[in-house]
Tab-separated table of C-alpha atoms and ligand atoms in Angstrom:
chain	number	residue	atom	x	y	z
A	18	UNK	CA	5.736	-27.625	2.685
A	19	UNK	CA	8.104	-30.162	4.126
A	20	UNK	CA	11.821	-30.418	3.679
A	21	UNK	CA	11.102	-32.969	1.000
A	22	UNK	CA	8.994	-30.725	-1.204
A	23	UNK	CA	11.426	-27.833	-1.472
A	24	UNK	CA	14.281	-30.233	-1.945
A	25	UNK	CA	12.491	-32.618	-4.283
A	26	UNK	CA	11.046	-29.980	-6.589
A	27	UNK	CA	13.676	-27.263	-6.370
A	28	UNK	CA	16.837	-28.924	-5.098
A	29	UNK	CA	16.996	-26.539	-2.119
A	30	UNK	CA	19.862	-27.478	0.193
A	31	UNK	CA	19.094	-28.945	3.605
A	32	UNK	CA	21.019	-26.112	5.313
A	33	UNK	CA	18.607	-23.587	3.774
A	34	UNK	CA	15.568	-25.662	4.646
A	35	UNK	CA	16.711	-25.946	8.264
A	36	UNK	CA	17.085	-22.204	8.451
A	37	UNK	CA	13.559	-21.687	7.170
A	38	UNK	CA	12.153	-24.219	9.606
A	39	UNK	CA	13.915	-22.612	12.551
A	40	UNK	CA	12.464	-19.268	11.532
A	41	UNK	CA	8.960	-20.687	11.190
A	42	UNK	CA	9.111	-22.215	14.659
A	43	UNK	CA	9.926	-18.765	16.060
A	44	UNK	CA	7.043	-17.143	14.228
A	45	UNK	CA	4.128	-19.411	15.179
A	46	UNK	CA	2.597	-17.016	17.733
A	47	UNK	CA	2.813	-14.136	15.323
A	48	UNK	CA	1.171	-16.182	12.611
A	49	UNK	CA	-1.814	-16.920	14.798
A	50	UNK	CA	-2.286	-13.231	15.606
A	51	UNK	CA	-2.204	-12.487	11.878
A	52	UNK	CA	-4.961	-15.075	11.383
A	53	UNK	CA	-7.141	-13.313	13.954
A	54	UNK	CA	-6.831	-10.005	12.102
A	55	UNK	CA	-7.554	-11.755	8.831
A	56	UNK	CA	-10.718	-13.277	10.241
A	57	UNK	CA	-12.035	-9.931	11.426
A	58	UNK	CA	-11.348	-8.198	8.113
A	59	UNK	CA	-12.797	-11.067	6.092
A	60	UNK	CA	-16.017	-10.903	8.081
A	61	UNK	CA	-16.129	-7.110	7.804
A	62	UNK	CA	-15.932	-7.351	4.000
A	63	UNK	CA	-18.526	-10.107	3.645
A	64	UNK	CA	-20.833	-8.146	5.911
A	65	UNK	CA	-20.428	-4.994	3.784
A	66	UNK	CA	-21.271	-6.980	0.646
A	67	UNK	CA	-24.365	-8.459	2.251
A	68	UNK	CA	-25.518	-5.152	3.707
A	69	UNK	CA	-25.176	-3.586	0.241
A	70	UNK	CA	-27.292	-6.374	-1.282
A	71	UNK	CA	-24.626	-7.259	-3.785
A	72	UNK	CA	-26.109	-9.456	-6.525
A	73	UNK	CA	-25.091	-10.875	-9.897
A	74	UNK	CA	-26.488	-7.952	-11.900
A	75	UNK	CA	-23.786	-5.747	-10.388
A	76	UNK	CA	-21.255	-7.583	-12.506
A	77	UNK	CA	-22.935	-6.342	-15.718
A	78	UNK	CA	-21.744	-3.126	-17.205
A	79	UNK	CA	-22.769	-0.291	-19.433
A	80	UNK	CA	-21.416	1.505	-22.460
A	81	UNK	CA	-20.792	5.116	-23.388
A	82	UNK	CA	-21.148	7.526	-20.493
A	83	UNK	CA	-21.886	4.711	-18.115
A	84	UNK	CA	-24.932	6.401	-16.566
A	85	UNK	CA	-26.487	4.310	-13.807
A	86	UNK	CA	-23.776	1.692	-14.015
A	87	UNK	CA	-25.112	-0.588	-11.282
A	88	UNK	CA	-21.774	-2.259	-10.579
A	89	UNK	CA	-19.853	0.990	-10.248
A	90	UNK	CA	-22.264	2.334	-7.698
A	91	UNK	CA	-22.219	-0.944	-5.758
A	92	UNK	CA	-18.421	-1.121	-5.661
A	93	UNK	CA	-18.284	2.392	-4.233
A	94	UNK	CA	-21.020	1.656	-1.710
A	95	UNK	CA	-19.138	-1.434	-0.482
A	96	UNK	CA	-15.803	0.373	-0.260
A	97	UNK	CA	-17.429	3.174	1.724
A	98	UNK	CA	-18.817	0.598	4.178
A	99	UNK	CA	-15.523	-1.273	4.530
A	100	UNK	CA	-13.578	1.933	5.156
A	101	UNK	CA	-16.381	3.394	7.253
A	102	UNK	CA	-16.705	6.586	5.224
A	103	UNK	CA	-19.599	8.588	3.800
A	104	UNK	CA	-18.534	8.109	0.215
A	105	UNK	CA	-15.967	6.541	-2.094
A	106	UNK	CA	-14.497	6.751	-5.577
A	107	UNK	CA	-13.244	3.368	-6.803
A	108	UNK	CA	-12.461	3.322	-10.478
A	109	UNK	CA	-10.515	1.313	-13.027
A	110	UNK	CA	-9.674	4.585	-14.773
A	111	UNK	CA	-7.722	5.782	-11.745
A	112	UNK	CA	-4.504	4.356	-13.171
A	113	UNK	CA	-2.388	3.962	-10.021
A	114	UNK	CA	-1.896	4.943	-6.412
A	115	UNK	CA	0.004	8.032	-7.494
A	116	UNK	CA	-2.902	9.055	-9.720
A	117	UNK	CA	-5.373	8.563	-6.854
A	118	UNK	CA	-3.203	10.710	-4.573
A	119	UNK	CA	-2.781	13.428	-7.220
A	120	UNK	CA	-6.516	13.519	-7.897
A	121	UNK	CA	-7.157	13.819	-4.195
A	122	UNK	CA	-4.651	16.576	-3.518
A	123	UNK	CA	-5.518	18.561	-6.627
A	124	UNK	CA	-9.237	18.107	-6.050
A	125	UNK	CA	-9.255	19.545	-2.540
A	126	UNK	CA	-6.755	22.411	-2.855
A	127	UNK	CA	-6.795	25.790	-4.550
A	128	UNK	CA	-4.177	28.397	-5.387
A	129	UNK	CA	-2.627	29.654	-2.130
A	130	UNK	CA	-3.485	26.590	-0.018
A	131	UNK	CA	-0.742	24.701	1.780
A	132	UNK	CA	-0.307	20.939	1.945
A	133	UNK	CA	1.769	19.766	4.903
A	134	UNK	CA	3.250	16.298	5.134
A	135	UNK	CA	3.785	15.345	8.780
A	136	UNK	CA	5.358	11.954	8.164
A	137	UNK	CA	8.502	13.315	6.551
A	138	UNK	CA	9.342	13.107	2.877
A	139	UNK	CA	6.563	11.324	1.019
A	140	UNK	CA	6.835	8.460	-1.445
A	141	UNK	CA	9.118	9.199	-4.406
A	142	UNK	CA	6.444	9.694	-7.075
A	143	UNK	CA	4.653	12.239	-4.881
A	144	UNK	CA	7.662	14.537	-4.914
A	145	UNK	CA	7.137	14.860	-8.654
A	146	UNK	CA	3.370	15.254	-8.183
A	147	UNK	CA	3.842	18.048	-5.673
A	148	UNK	CA	6.671	19.620	-7.658
A	149	UNK	CA	9.403	19.350	-5.025
A	150	UNK	CA	11.339	17.459	-7.668
A	151	UNK	CA	11.365	17.939	-11.403
A	152	UNK	CA	9.275	20.328	-13.361
A	153	UNK	CA	6.447	18.200	-14.705
A	154	UNK	CA	3.522	20.102	-16.182
A	155	UNK	CA	0.567	20.509	-13.814
A	156	UNK	CA	2.454	19.648	-10.655
A	157	UNK	CA	0.785	21.147	-7.592
A	158	UNK	CA	3.374	23.845	-6.953
A	159	UNK	CA	2.946	25.087	-10.538
A	160	UNK	CA	-0.721	25.668	-9.657
A	161	UNK	CA	0.173	27.883	-6.727
A	162	UNK	CA	-0.158	25.229	-4.021
A	163	UNK	CA	2.404	25.520	-1.241
A	164	UNK	CA	4.108	22.596	0.410
A	165	UNK	CA	5.663	22.033	3.837
A	166	UNK	CA	7.126	18.999	5.484
A	167	UNK	CA	7.708	17.960	9.093
A	168	UNK	CA	9.925	14.991	9.810
A	169	UNK	CA	9.047	12.244	12.224
A	170	UNK	CA	11.056	12.224	15.446
A	171	UNK	CA	13.560	9.370	15.449
A	172	UNK	CA	11.840	8.131	12.331
A	173	UNK	CA	8.825	6.898	14.278
A	174	UNK	CA	6.901	9.552	16.218
A	175	UNK	CA	4.912	12.563	15.054
A	176	UNK	CA	6.611	15.827	16.008
A	177	UNK	CA	3.667	17.396	17.812
A	178	UNK	CA	5.588	20.548	18.817
A	179	UNK	CA	6.362	21.371	15.214
A	180	UNK	CA	2.920	20.299	14.005
A	181	UNK	CA	1.143	22.496	16.544
A	182	UNK	CA	3.392	25.457	15.736
A	183	UNK	CA	2.785	25.140	12.009
A	184	UNK	CA	-0.912	24.416	12.088
A	185	UNK	CA	-2.451	27.741	11.077
A	186	UNK	CA	-5.383	28.499	8.782
A	187	UNK	CA	-3.199	28.362	5.670
A	188	UNK	CA	-2.731	24.614	6.148
A	189	UNK	CA	-5.515	23.147	4.092
A	190	UNK	CA	-4.381	19.519	3.980
A	191	UNK	CA	-2.336	17.389	6.310
A	192	UNK	CA	-0.811	14.409	4.605
A	193	UNK	CA	0.169	11.246	6.470
A	194	UNK	CA	1.855	8.303	4.792
A	195	UNK	CA	1.049	5.133	6.683
A	196	UNK	CA	3.577	2.885	5.001
A	197	UNK	CA	7.344	2.941	4.861
A	198	UNK	CA	7.559	3.831	1.164
A	199	UNK	CA	11.190	3.807	0.091
A	200	UNK	CA	12.387	5.078	3.452
A	201	UNK	CA	14.089	3.485	6.395
A	202	UNK	CA	11.295	3.805	8.896
A	203	UNK	CA	8.528	1.622	10.204
A	204	UNK	CA	4.936	1.985	9.106
A	205	UNK	CA	2.792	4.280	11.250
A	206	UNK	CA	0.337	2.170	13.208
A	207	UNK	CA	-3.370	2.910	13.455
A	208	UNK	CA	-2.999	3.834	17.116
A	209	UNK	CA	-0.371	6.483	16.285
A	210	UNK	CA	-2.470	7.827	13.423
A	211	UNK	CA	-5.537	7.872	15.660
A	212	UNK	CA	-3.827	9.967	18.312
A	213	UNK	CA	-2.460	12.325	15.684
A	214	UNK	CA	-5.859	12.827	14.032
A	215	UNK	CA	-7.401	13.613	17.434
A	216	UNK	CA	-4.774	16.194	18.280
A	217	UNK	CA	-4.973	17.933	14.912
A	218	UNK	CA	-8.776	18.013	14.911
A	219	UNK	CA	-8.738	19.547	18.386
A	220	UNK	CA	-6.580	22.417	17.153
A	221	UNK	CA	-8.260	22.911	13.822
A	222	UNK	CA	-11.230	20.708	12.929
A	223	UNK	CA	-11.308	22.152	9.399
A	224	UNK	CA	-7.903	20.837	8.412
A	225	UNK	CA	-8.390	18.000	5.967
A	226	UNK	CA	-6.401	14.915	6.972
A	227	UNK	CA	-5.491	12.647	4.098
A	228	UNK	CA	-3.799	9.307	4.686
A	229	UNK	CA	-1.798	7.660	1.927
A	230	UNK	CA	-2.986	4.170	2.860
A	231	UNK	CA	-0.977	2.277	0.206
A	232	UNK	CA	0.208	-1.118	1.520
A	233	UNK	CA	-1.544	-0.618	4.863
A	234	UNK	CA	-5.040	-1.953	4.154
A	235	UNK	CA	-6.184	-4.873	6.342
A	236	UNK	CA	-2.977	-5.097	8.362
A	237	UNK	CA	-4.997	-4.149	11.416
A	238	UNK	CA	-8.669	-4.451	12.293
A	239	UNK	CA	-9.333	-0.771	11.642
A	240	UNK	CA	-8.339	1.808	9.053
A	241	UNK	CA	-7.362	5.472	9.537
A	242	UNK	CA	-10.848	6.496	8.389
A	243	UNK	CA	-12.355	4.650	11.373
A	244	UNK	CA	-10.699	7.268	13.572
A	245	UNK	CA	-11.471	10.500	11.804
A	246	UNK	CA	-9.014	10.732	8.898
A	247	UNK	CA	-11.032	12.599	6.268
A	248	UNK	CA	-9.652	10.717	3.287
A	249	UNK	CA	-7.856	7.401	2.737
A	250	UNK	CA	-6.284	6.712	-0.620
A	251	UNK	CA	-4.703	3.662	-2.224
A	252	UNK	CA	-4.094	1.408	-5.197
A	253	UNK	CA	-6.082	-1.632	-6.314
A	254	UNK	CA	-2.966	-3.479	-7.467
A	255	UNK	CA	-1.790	-3.477	-3.875
A	256	UNK	CA	-3.587	-4.890	-0.806
A	257	UNK	CA	-7.281	-4.180	-1.457
A	258	UNK	CA	-7.247	-5.642	-4.974
A	259	UNK	CA	-6.267	-9.025	-3.533
A	260	UNK	CA	-4.183	-9.801	-6.629
A	261	UNK	CA	-7.341	-10.007	-8.701
A	262	UNK	CA	-8.331	-6.419	-9.553
A	263	UNK	CA	-6.750	-5.685	-12.942
A	264	UNK	CA	-6.097	-2.023	-12.233
A	265	UNK	CA	-7.526	0.969	-10.383
A	266	UNK	CA	-7.383	3.169	-7.346
A	267	UNK	CA	-9.664	4.085	-4.464
A	268	UNK	CA	-10.385	7.233	-2.504
A	269	UNK	CA	-12.742	6.926	0.478
A	270	UNK	CA	-13.832	9.795	2.680
A	271	UNK	CA	-16.227	12.596	3.527
A	272	UNK	CA	-18.980	13.105	0.998
A	273	UNK	CA	-18.203	16.770	0.238
A	274	UNK	CA	-14.525	15.984	-0.358
A	275	UNK	CA	-15.220	12.955	-2.553
A	276	UNK	CA	-17.611	15.127	-4.532
A	277	UNK	CA	-14.879	17.689	-5.174
A	278	UNK	CA	-12.396	14.993	-6.139
A	279	UNK	CA	-14.951	13.367	-8.464
A	280	UNK	CA	-15.461	16.723	-10.173
A	281	UNK	CA	-11.700	16.756	-10.710
A	282	UNK	CA	-11.649	13.155	-11.998
A	283	UNK	CA	-14.324	13.745	-14.617
A	284	UNK	CA	-15.487	17.346	-15.009
A	285	UNK	CA	-17.179	20.030	-12.927
A	286	UNK	CA	-20.895	19.297	-12.875
A	287	UNK	CA	-20.407	15.651	-13.859
A	288	UNK	CA	-18.563	14.160	-10.902
A	289	UNK	CA	-19.292	10.581	-9.879
A	290	UNK	CA	-22.292	10.066	-12.117
A	291	UNK	CA	-20.410	8.769	-15.144
A	292	UNK	CA	-17.464	6.558	-15.976
A	293	UNK	CA	-17.374	3.111	-17.476
A	294	UNK	CA	-16.269	0.162	-15.414
A	295	UNK	CA	-15.261	-1.904	-18.470
A	296	UNK	CA	-16.509	-5.087	-16.866
A	297	UNK	CA	-14.166	-4.745	-13.891
A	298	UNK	CA	-16.648	-4.659	-11.027
A	299	UNK	CA	-16.499	-8.400	-10.421
A	300	UNK	CA	-12.692	-8.419	-10.377
A	301	UNK	CA	-12.583	-5.450	-8.053
A	302	UNK	CA	-15.042	-6.991	-5.597
A	303	UNK	CA	-13.670	-10.514	-5.770
A	304	UNK	CA	-10.244	-9.009	-5.167
A	305	UNK	CA	-11.538	-7.141	-2.123
A	306	UNK	CA	-13.054	-10.396	-0.897
A	307	UNK	CA	-9.691	-12.164	-1.234
A	308	UNK	CA	-7.664	-9.261	0.155
A	309	UNK	CA	-7.609	-10.211	3.865
A	310	UNK	CA	-6.131	-13.640	3.126
A	311	UNK	CA	-3.734	-12.311	0.484
A	312	UNK	CA	-2.563	-9.727	3.019
A	313	UNK	CA	-2.271	-12.272	5.848
A	314	UNK	CA	-0.167	-14.707	3.802
A	315	UNK	CA	1.953	-11.820	2.547
A	316	UNK	CA	2.768	-10.624	6.084
A	317	UNK	CA	3.596	-14.154	7.148
A	318	UNK	CA	5.983	-14.233	4.195
A	319	UNK	CA	7.428	-10.853	5.171
A	320	UNK	CA	8.091	-12.162	8.685
A	321	UNK	CA	9.783	-15.267	7.305
A	322	UNK	CA	12.076	-13.126	5.131
A	323	UNK	CA	12.760	-10.851	8.095
A	324	UNK	CA	13.638	-13.776	10.360
A	325	UNK	CA	16.047	-15.516	8.003
A	326	UNK	CA	17.855	-12.374	6.867
A	327	UNK	CA	18.160	-11.161	10.433
A	328	UNK	CA	19.767	-14.454	11.312
A	329	UNK	CA	22.260	-13.879	8.508
A	330	UNK	CA	23.148	-10.568	10.160
A	331	UNK	CA	21.358	-8.047	7.945
A	332	UNK	CA	19.470	-5.119	9.386
A	333	UNK	CA	15.732	-5.511	8.837
A	334	UNK	CA	12.935	-2.929	9.050
A	335	UNK	CA	10.547	-3.498	10.684
A	336	UNK	CA	12.066	-5.762	13.338
A	337	UNK	CA	10.323	-9.048	14.090
A	338	UNK	CA	8.874	-7.680	17.335
A	339	UNK	CA	7.574	-4.425	15.823
A	340	UNK	CA	3.870	-3.918	15.352
A	341	UNK	CA	3.229	-3.983	11.591
A	342	UNK	CA	1.020	-1.631	9.674
A	343	UNK	CA	2.132	-2.344	6.129
A	344	UNK	CA	3.145	-5.438	4.182
A	345	UNK	CA	6.699	-4.317	3.497
A	346	UNK	CA	9.803	-6.022	4.822
A	347	UNK	CA	12.898	-4.084	4.108
A	348	UNK	CA	16.274	-5.779	4.237
A	349	UNK	CA	19.365	-3.617	4.238
A	350	UNK	CA	22.062	-5.250	2.127
A	351	UNK	CA	24.633	-2.457	2.212
A	352	UNK	CA	25.878	-3.700	-1.153
A	353	UNK	CA	24.565	-3.021	-4.615
A	354	UNK	CA	25.530	-6.475	-5.891
A	355	UNK	CA	23.708	-8.339	-3.084
A	356	UNK	CA	20.650	-6.157	-3.498
A	357	UNK	CA	20.497	-6.918	-7.209
A	358	UNK	CA	21.037	-10.637	-6.627
A	359	UNK	CA	18.229	-10.676	-4.050
A	360	UNK	CA	15.798	-9.052	-6.482
A	361	UNK	CA	16.850	-11.466	-9.206
A	362	UNK	CA	16.144	-14.353	-6.815
A	363	UNK	CA	12.617	-13.060	-6.191
A	364	UNK	CA	12.039	-12.891	-9.930
A	365	UNK	CA	13.327	-16.436	-10.377
A	366	UNK	CA	10.836	-17.675	-7.751
A	367	UNK	CA	7.832	-15.967	-9.373
A	368	UNK	CA	5.073	-17.752	-11.298
A	369	UNK	CA	5.257	-15.460	-14.349
A	370	UNK	CA	8.387	-14.229	-16.162
A	371	UNK	CA	10.560	-16.390	-13.934
A	372	UNK	CA	13.195	-16.511	-16.664
A	373	UNK	CA	13.600	-12.722	-16.790
A	374	UNK	CA	16.591	-11.078	-15.119
A	375	UNK	CA	15.694	-7.691	-13.617
A	376	UNK	CA	18.266	-4.877	-13.875
A	377	UNK	CA	18.310	-1.357	-12.394
A	378	UNK	CA	16.519	1.111	-14.677
A	379	UNK	CA	15.412	4.744	-14.829
A	380	UNK	CA	11.649	4.798	-14.127
A	381	UNK	CA	9.279	7.700	-14.774
A	382	UNK	CA	8.481	9.553	-11.548
A	383	UNK	CA	11.488	8.186	-9.617
A	384	UNK	CA	14.688	10.163	-9.095
A	385	UNK	CA	17.144	7.251	-8.661
A	386	UNK	CA	17.508	4.178	-10.811
A	387	UNK	CA	15.166	1.480	-9.534
A	388	UNK	CA	15.293	-2.297	-9.716
A	389	UNK	CA	11.972	-4.129	-9.656
A	390	UNK	CA	11.342	-7.838	-9.426
A	391	UNK	CA	7.782	-8.611	-10.277
A	392	UNK	CA	6.762	-11.844	-11.918
A	393	UNK	CA	3.098	-11.201	-11.388
A	394	UNK	CA	-0.174	-12.059	-13.105
A	395	UNK	CA	-1.077	-8.371	-12.939
A	396	UNK	CA	1.692	-6.172	-14.300
A	397	UNK	CA	3.425	-4.259	-11.523
A	398	UNK	CA	1.170	-5.719	-8.858
A	399	UNK	CA	2.892	-5.583	-5.508
A	400	UNK	CA	0.414	-7.591	-3.465
A	401	UNK	CA	1.817	-10.390	-5.591
A	402	UNK	CA	5.360	-11.383	-4.757
A	403	UNK	CA	7.682	-8.520	-5.572
A	404	UNK	CA	10.757	-6.660	-4.469
A	405	UNK	CA	11.998	-3.302	-5.481
A	406	UNK	CA	14.680	-0.881	-4.519
A	407	UNK	CA	16.062	2.475	-5.507
A	408	UNK	CA	19.749	2.064	-6.308
A	409	UNK	CA	21.124	4.244	-3.521
A	410	UNK	CA	22.617	3.898	-0.050
A	411	UNK	CA	22.003	1.876	2.080
A	412	UNK	CA	21.003	-0.532	-0.691
A	413	UNK	CA	17.855	-1.760	0.983
A	414	UNK	CA	15.403	-4.085	-0.730
A	415	UNK	CA	11.702	-3.551	-0.163
A	416	UNK	CA	10.106	-6.959	-0.274
A	417	UNK	CA	6.333	-7.339	-0.279
A	418	UNK	CA	3.353	-9.391	-1.311
A	419	UNK	CA	3.110	-13.024	-2.190
A	420	UNK	CA	-0.619	-13.878	-2.008
A	421	UNK	CA	0.162	-17.403	-0.814
A	422	UNK	CA	2.580	-18.293	1.957
A	423	UNK	CA	4.066	-21.217	0.007
A	424	UNK	CA	5.071	-18.785	-2.732
A	425	UNK	CA	6.822	-16.593	-0.150
A	426	UNK	CA	8.641	-19.545	1.344
A	427	UNK	CA	9.879	-20.722	-2.046
A	428	UNK	CA	11.161	-17.214	-2.771
A	429	UNK	CA	12.905	-17.030	0.597
A	430	UNK	CA	14.635	-20.339	-0.159
A	431	UNK	CA	15.754	-19.277	-3.623
A	432	UNK	CA	17.042	-15.850	-2.539
A	433	UNK	CA	18.948	-17.415	0.364
A	434	UNK	CA	20.727	-19.707	-2.033
A	435	UNK	CA	21.508	-16.749	-4.325
A	436	UNK	CA	22.922	-14.674	-1.469
A	437	UNK	CA	24.811	-17.309	0.543
B	512	PLP	C1	2.940	2.412	-4.081
B	512	PLP	C2	2.821	3.637	-3.294
B	512	PLP	C3	2.395	4.834	-3.866
B	512	PLP	C4	2.165	4.997	-5.336
B	512	PLP	O1	1.432	4.030	-5.918
B	512	PLP	P1	1.607	3.613	-7.448
B	512	PLP	O2	0.436	2.762	-7.658
B	512	PLP	O3	2.894	2.884	-7.583
B	512	PLP	O4	1.575	4.859	-8.260
B	512	PLP	C5	2.239	5.926	-3.040
B	512	PLP	N1	2.520	5.852	-1.730
B	512	PLP	C6	2.965	4.731	-1.151
B	512	PLP	C7	3.252	4.718	0.306
B	512	PLP	C8	3.113	3.582	-1.911
B	512	PLP	O5	3.531	2.460	-1.332
């Protein structure tokens, strides 16, 4: 996009365009490294599809119980290959990332077991799932599951002293959240997760390590499951759905664990063998196929936002030089009004519902009011351009997605003009 295009079609001021161009010039090296990661992940996915002998009949679907649904089995085979695990559950009737995480945790724990988060307080909706907040029926604590939490040191390193002290036989599951979530820390990189998994497995190989992989898929050339995490869990309307999967969640991991979780998803004795795909297997696989480029363009967009808002003097997380392991760029506005205006700018730049004006709102599962800008083809999809924020100090926006870099650049231009 040249100066002309943004100006001609959107009347963006030359001052704003210059700022964007300066930022892009700074980011060229980073963009080429992102392209290398994209290439590897794209090839990995194509190879998994070929090795699974994916063919057109896998896009047909069944009715009723969905016995022998060829597409469902193929989707799960391909996901297991891509994430390098023994087995996978990938279903359109897993309604969200939170649902996938709840199924996982409730499927692998029993009364008296302890779940320990070692990356600090987990994502907001999980507090309700676990029962740390609220009193929702069937939360894990109400089923006799215990919960412990260890903070990261300086918001970025695992606290191995505390972890080693706490790691006794009562700890059934260790939970690691790869991405920032709504916190003010950086994503945990694969190399940090790898070291952590090794150390925990050395102390107690039976501890189940589950990684909340939401927003982290395809940021690097490996996934936590490549290095011994027992389970990785995420949402299909984030990275791995590539903006094309209509809905769904995935859980990839050890066969015996996936089997237990599948018996929780459907019913004991039934497990993975049933469940309609409602014609979604093509969308899910085409989305996976598109995911590495959707992710790459989204991170380029995140870097562009980071660069221009840093230049304006706002604190950004992660910093431009930080190694990235999720697609989120957080920008700390320190002001409720600016935060809201930023989110409204993102909405205005979106392809769908561009005329809507987002406002802070109470959302189920979240404890603060939340503002969400999402003018997406898939409702709530956050691999598409989106920004959201809980309305609380320090008034940070969490910007992510975009699918195409041009979309991100347009949104950066429009928000800059809203804020300046
Ligand atoms: C989005 C997200 C979730 C929850 O996913 P939903 O699909 O919104 O329910 C959980 N953990 C993290 C880190 C996330 O980013």
